[in-house]
């Protein structure tokens, strides 16, 4: 994948995550604020002040996630973002992290 293709895909991914969190906030009692600056999406949980940071790393062609549970790297494999350590899918992992930090069970997807 070229850098241009990666940047477009990363932007699409960050937008899908943000849109999914907005839907979740509207559908349940998740009190979350999202702010985006370039390739960085900051997800703040209003009730407890914790954050999850999602950003793209163009040189590595990876998406990185920093959450209370740790730091995670995701690489594109067969059309999905997969954790480089355990192969879990990005949206599945983010759903778990948001549920843990936000205290409300949610399920994120790729915007489908």
Coordinates of C-alpha atoms in Angstrom, one line a residue:
X1 CA 0.0 0.0 0.0
X2 CA 1.3 3.4 -0.9
X3 CA 1.6 6.1 1.8
X4 CA -1.2 8.0 0.0
X5 CA -3.5 5.0 0.2
X6 CA -2.6 4.4 3.8
X7 CA -3.3 8.0 4.8
X8 CA -6.7 7.9 3.1
X9 CA -7.6 4.6 4.8
X10 CA -6.4 5.8 8.2
X11 CA -8.5 9.0 7.8
X12 CA -11.5 6.8 6.9
X13 CA -10.9 4.6 9.9
X14 CA -10.6 7.5 12.4
X15 CA -13.8 9.0 10.9
X16 CA -15.6 5.7 11.3
X17 CA -14.5 5.3 14.9
X18 CA -15.6 8.9 15.7
X19 CA -19.0 8.3 14.0
X20 CA -19.5 5.0 15.8
X21 CA -18.8 6.7 19.2
X22 CA -21.3 9.5 18.4
X23 CA -23.9 6.8 17.5
X24 CA -23.2 5.0 20.8
X25 CA -23.4 8.2 22.8
X26 CA -26.8 8.9 21.3
X27 CA -28.1 5.3 21.7
X28 CA -27.0 4.7 25.3
X29 CA -25.7 6.5 28.4
X30 CA -22.1 6.8 27.2
X31 CA -20.9 10.3 28.0
X32 CA -17.9 10.7 25.7
X33 CA -16.3 13.6 23.9
X34 CA -14.3 13.1 20.7
X35 CA -11.8 15.6 19.4
X36 CA -9.7 15.1 16.3
X37 CA -6.5 16.9 15.3
X38 CA -5.0 15.6 12.1
X39 CA -4.2 11.9 12.5
X40 CA -5.0 11.8 16.2
X41 CA -8.4 11.0 17.7
X42 CA -8.8 11.7 21.4
X43 CA -11.7 10.0 23.1
X44 CA -12.5 11.5 26.6
X45 CA -14.9 9.9 29.0
X46 CA -16.6 12.8 30.8
X47 CA -17.7 10.8 33.9
X48 CA -14.2 9.7 34.9
X49 CA -11.8 11.9 32.9
X50 CA -10.0 8.9 31.3
X51 CA -9.0 8.9 27.6
X52 CA -8.3 6.6 24.7
X53 CA -6.0 8.0 22.0
X54 CA -6.2 6.5 18.5
X55 CA -3.7 7.7 15.9
X56 CA -2.2 6.7 12.6
X57 CA 1.5 6.0 12.1
X58 CA 2.3 6.5 8.4
X59 CA 5.9 5.3 8.5
X60 CA 4.8 2.0 10.0
X61 CA 1.5 1.9 8.2
X62 CA -0.2 1.1 11.5
X63 CA -3.0 2.4 13.7
X64 CA -2.0 2.9 17.3
X65 CA -4.3 2.9 20.4
X66 CA -3.4 4.1 23.9
X67 CA -5.9 3.1 26.5
X68 CA -6.0 2.5 30.3
X69 CA -5.4 -1.2 29.5
X70 CA -2.2 -0.5 27.5
X71 CA -0.8 0.4 24.1
X72 CA -1.7 -1.5 21.0
X73 CA -0.6 -1.5 17.3
X74 CA -2.8 -2.5 14.4
X75 CA -1.7 -3.4 10.9
X76 CA -3.9 -3.9 7.9
X77 CA -4.3 -7.6 7.2
X78 CA -6.9 -9.0 4.7
X79 CA -9.0 -5.8 4.8
X80 CA -9.0 -5.4 8.5
X81 CA -6.9 -3.7 11.2
X82 CA -5.3 -6.5 13.2
X83 CA -3.4 -6.3 16.5
X84 CA 0.2 -7.1 15.8
X85 CA 0.5 -9.2 19.0
X86 CA -2.8 -11.2 19.2
X87 CA -4.5 -10.5 15.9
X88 CA -7.7 -9.1 17.5
X89 CA -9.6 -6.7 15.2
X90 CA -9.4 -3.0 15.9
X91 CA -13.2 -2.3 16.3
X92 CA -13.6 -5.4 18.5
X93 CA -10.7 -4.2 20.7
X94 CA -12.0 -0.6 20.8
X95 CA -15.4 -1.8 21.8
X96 CA -13.9 -3.6 24.7
X97 CA -11.7 -0.7 25.7
X98 CA -14.6 1.8 25.5
X99 CA -16.8 -0.5 27.5
X100 CA -14.2 -0.9 30.2
X101 CA -13.4 2.8 30.5
X102 CA -16.8 4.2 29.8
X103 CA -18.8 1.7 31.9
X104 CA -21.4 1.2 29.2
X105 CA -21.4 -1.8 26.9
X106 CA -21.0 -0.8 23.2
X107 CA -20.2 -2.4 19.9
X108 CA -18.3 -0.4 17.3
X109 CA -18.0 -1.5 13.7
X110 CA -16.4 -0.2 10.5
X111 CA -19.3 2.1 9.9
X112 CA -21.3 -0.4 7.9

